[in-house]
């Protein structure tokens, strides 16, 4: 049997404030092409068809065809049904955008920073879950200027820590400093044997 020599495909998943973006930057320093699912999600909301679908459900968040993301977030992150409706509108296009971007880098290692459960990815993808305790995550997000009630709502809308950990092929603990995180990323990277 021939060993798989294709470049690594990594899903860097975890809750808000866990450190996915920092892990992404550390991977980029190693030559990994990093895809930010949040960026693609923002781009998807600028698609006229998506904006129209959002306006059909939440007309108050769309002005002149432009989705007010902050206003939309203030609605969907406090109502699980609304969040599911938004995900039904946006997730197919986000998934397609991620997979298309990954396909444009066939000879390179690729990582996707994903604030969702990694069920979109199948064979050939390794799931790294970045884990940090709730207080640490809260402090990080508040330091970025988010309001406390917004952070609490987003955390409540995301999967539990247990679900994240169950989804992981590799857990990267991020309760320490950047040196500790870089060491954990190095260890996970070496486990891929790229």
Short mmCIF file of C-alpha atoms in Angstrom, two decimals:
data_model
loop_
_atom_site.label_atom_id
_atom_site.label_comp_id
_atom_site.label_asym_id
_atom_site.label_seq_id
_atom_site.Cartn_x
_atom_site.Cartn_y
_atom_site.Cartn_z
CA UNK A 1 0.00 0.00 0.00
CA UNK A 2 1.33 3.44 -0.96
CA UNK A 3 1.53 5.96 1.87
CA UNK A 4 -0.56 9.10 1.53
CA UNK A 5 1.77 11.92 0.50
CA UNK A 6 -0.87 14.58 -0.04
CA UNK A 7 -0.35 17.78 1.94
CA UNK A 8 -2.17 18.08 5.25
CA UNK A 9 -5.71 19.42 5.38
CA UNK A 10 -6.54 20.75 8.86
CA UNK A 11 -9.75 22.09 10.35
CA UNK A 12 -8.86 24.43 13.23
CA UNK A 13 -12.11 24.50 15.20
CA UNK A 14 -13.20 25.81 18.55
CA UNK A 15 -15.43 28.27 20.31
CA UNK A 16 -15.22 32.03 20.23
CA UNK A 17 -12.06 33.27 21.95
CA UNK A 18 -10.39 29.86 21.99
CA UNK A 19 -7.47 31.00 19.85
CA UNK A 20 -8.28 29.65 16.39
CA UNK A 21 -6.88 32.74 14.65
CA UNK A 22 -3.65 32.58 16.62
CA UNK A 23 -3.25 28.92 15.70
CA UNK A 24 -3.98 29.92 12.11
CA UNK A 25 -1.20 32.54 12.22
CA UNK A 26 1.22 29.99 13.67
CA UNK A 27 0.34 27.58 10.87
CA UNK A 28 0.74 30.32 8.24
CA UNK A 29 4.27 30.87 9.58
CA UNK A 30 4.92 27.21 8.71
CA UNK A 31 3.79 27.73 5.11
CA UNK A 32 0.21 26.53 5.54
CA UNK A 33 -2.47 28.26 3.44
CA UNK A 34 -5.02 29.40 6.03
CA UNK A 35 -8.68 29.96 5.17
CA UNK A 36 -10.76 32.09 7.53
CA UNK A 37 -14.34 30.78 7.48
CA UNK A 38 -15.55 34.01 9.14
CA UNK A 39 -14.13 36.02 6.21
CA UNK A 40 -15.95 33.79 3.76
CA UNK A 41 -19.12 34.11 5.82
CA UNK A 42 -18.86 37.90 5.61
CA UNK A 43 -18.36 37.66 1.84
CA UNK A 44 -21.39 35.37 1.52
CA UNK A 45 -23.56 38.00 3.21
CA UNK A 46 -22.63 40.45 0.43
CA UNK A 47 -24.05 38.13 -2.23
CA UNK A 48 -27.30 39.73 -3.47
CA UNK A 49 -29.18 36.41 -3.42
CA UNK A 50 -28.12 35.73 0.17
CA UNK A 51 -28.94 39.30 1.23
CA UNK A 52 -32.37 38.89 -0.35
CA UNK A 53 -32.97 35.63 1.52
CA UNK A 54 -31.87 37.28 4.78
CA UNK A 55 -34.15 40.23 4.07
CA UNK A 56 -37.05 37.84 3.51
CA UNK A 57 -36.70 36.62 7.09
CA UNK A 58 -35.27 39.67 8.88
CA UNK A 59 -36.18 42.76 6.82
CA UNK A 60 -35.00 45.08 9.58
CA UNK A 61 -31.35 44.02 9.13
CA UNK A 62 -31.04 44.77 5.40
CA UNK A 63 -30.81 48.34 4.12
CA UNK A 64 -30.43 48.99 0.38
CA UNK A 65 -29.44 45.35 -0.14
CA UNK A 66 -26.69 45.44 2.50
CA UNK A 67 -26.89 43.14 5.53
CA UNK A 68 -26.13 44.86 8.83
CA UNK A 69 -24.11 42.01 10.34
CA UNK A 70 -24.08 43.43 13.87
CA UNK A 71 -27.83 43.83 13.89
CA UNK A 72 -28.33 40.36 12.44
CA UNK A 73 -26.00 38.89 15.08
CA UNK A 74 -27.95 40.60 17.85
CA UNK A 75 -31.01 38.66 16.67
CA UNK A 76 -29.68 35.23 15.76
CA UNK A 77 -27.33 34.69 18.69
CA UNK A 78 -30.17 34.97 21.18
CA UNK A 79 -32.65 32.74 19.33
CA UNK A 80 -31.64 29.21 18.35
CA UNK A 81 -34.38 28.96 15.72
CA UNK A 82 -33.26 32.18 14.06
CA UNK A 83 -29.65 30.98 14.12
CA UNK A 84 -30.66 27.72 12.43
CA UNK A 85 -32.58 29.68 9.78
CA UNK A 86 -29.56 31.88 9.08
CA UNK A 87 -27.27 28.84 8.92
CA UNK A 88 -29.63 27.21 6.41
CA UNK A 89 -29.28 30.30 4.23
CA UNK A 90 -25.53 30.87 4.56
CA UNK A 91 -23.80 27.59 5.36
CA UNK A 92 -24.08 25.95 1.93
CA UNK A 93 -22.35 28.93 0.32
CA UNK A 94 -19.76 29.18 3.11
CA UNK A 95 -18.93 25.49 2.78
CA UNK A 96 -18.65 25.82 -1.00
CA UNK A 97 -16.39 28.87 -0.64
CA UNK A 98 -14.09 27.07 1.79
CA UNK A 99 -13.80 23.94 -0.33
CA UNK A 100 -13.25 25.97 -3.52
CA UNK A 101 -10.45 27.95 -1.89
CA UNK A 102 -8.85 24.76 -0.55
CA UNK A 103 -9.04 23.21 -4.03
CA UNK A 104 -7.07 26.17 -5.44
CA UNK A 105 -4.10 25.02 -3.30
CA UNK A 106 -3.74 21.33 -4.20
CA UNK A 107 -0.02 21.03 -3.53
CA UNK A 108 0.01 23.00 -0.30
CA UNK A 109 -0.99 22.24 3.26
CA UNK A 110 -4.30 23.98 4.02
CA UNK A 111 -6.00 24.88 7.29
CA UNK A 112 -9.49 26.27 7.83
CA UNK A 113 -10.28 28.39 10.89
CA UNK A 114 -13.84 27.29 11.66
CA UNK A 115 -16.08 28.49 14.51
CA UNK A 116 -18.48 25.61 13.80
CA UNK A 117 -18.52 21.88 14.29
CA UNK A 118 -16.33 20.38 11.56
CA UNK A 119 -18.96 18.04 10.10
CA UNK A 120 -18.54 19.58 6.62
CA UNK A 121 -15.16 17.92 6.24
CA UNK A 122 -14.61 14.25 5.62
CA UNK A 123 -11.76 11.96 4.71
CA UNK A 124 -8.44 13.70 4.33
CA UNK A 125 -9.13 16.41 6.90
CA UNK A 126 -7.69 16.36 10.42
CA UNK A 127 -9.64 18.23 13.09
CA UNK A 128 -7.68 20.29 15.59
CA UNK A 129 -9.86 21.73 18.33
CA UNK A 130 -8.41 24.73 20.13
CA UNK A 131 -9.54 24.51 23.73
CA UNK A 132 -9.51 27.13 26.47
CA UNK A 133 -11.55 27.54 29.62
CA UNK A 134 -14.62 29.77 29.51
CA UNK A 135 -13.16 32.58 31.63
CA UNK A 136 -10.07 32.80 29.43
CA UNK A 137 -12.18 32.87 26.28
CA UNK A 138 -14.43 35.55 27.75
CA UNK A 139 -11.43 37.73 28.69
CA UNK A 140 -9.98 37.44 25.18
CA UNK A 141 -13.19 38.40 23.42
CA UNK A 142 -13.91 41.27 25.80
CA UNK A 143 -10.36 42.55 25.16
CA UNK A 144 -11.28 42.78 21.45
CA UNK A 145 -14.02 45.24 22.35
CA UNK A 146 -17.10 43.02 22.36
CA UNK A 147 -19.88 43.65 24.84
CA UNK A 148 -20.21 41.11 27.64
CA UNK A 149 -23.82 40.22 26.79
CA UNK A 150 -22.87 39.63 23.13
CA UNK A 151 -20.06 37.28 24.14
CA UNK A 152 -22.30 35.34 26.50
CA UNK A 153 -24.96 35.00 23.77
CA UNK A 154 -22.43 33.77 21.19
CA UNK A 155 -20.90 31.29 23.61
CA UNK A 156 -24.34 29.96 24.49
CA UNK A 157 -25.15 29.53 20.78
CA UNK A 158 -22.01 27.47 20.14
CA UNK A 159 -21.44 23.79 20.87
CA UNK A 160 -20.46 22.80 24.39
CA UNK A 161 -16.83 22.18 25.27
CA UNK A 162 -17.60 18.45 25.45
CA UNK A 163 -18.93 18.44 21.87
CA UNK A 164 -15.87 20.30 20.61
CA UNK A 165 -13.57 17.80 22.31
CA UNK A 166 -15.50 14.82 20.92
CA UNK A 167 -15.02 16.20 17.40
CA UNK A 168 -11.24 16.52 17.77
CA UNK A 169 -8.56 14.39 16.22
CA UNK A 170 -6.13 16.53 18.19
CA UNK A 171 -6.80 18.98 21.05
CA UNK A 172 -4.65 22.09 21.32
CA UNK A 173 -4.82 23.53 24.82
CA UNK A 174 -4.69 27.32 24.85
CA UNK A 175 -4.94 28.32 28.50
CA UNK A 176 -1.29 29.39 28.67
CA UNK A 177 0.82 31.93 26.83
CA UNK A 178 1.87 32.18 23.19
CA UNK A 179 5.01 30.11 23.80
CA UNK A 180 2.87 27.28 25.19
CA UNK A 181 0.47 27.53 22.26
CA UNK A 182 3.30 27.52 19.70
CA UNK A 183 4.69 24.40 21.36
CA UNK A 184 1.28 22.70 21.20
CA UNK A 185 0.94 23.63 17.52
CA UNK A 186 4.44 22.27 16.81
CA UNK A 187 3.53 19.00 18.51
CA UNK A 188 0.27 18.69 16.55
CA UNK A 189 2.06 19.59 13.31
CA UNK A 190 4.74 16.94 13.89
CA UNK A 191 1.99 14.37 14.48
CA UNK A 192 0.86 14.94 10.88
CA UNK A 193 4.32 14.03 9.58
CA UNK A 194 4.06 16.49 6.67
#
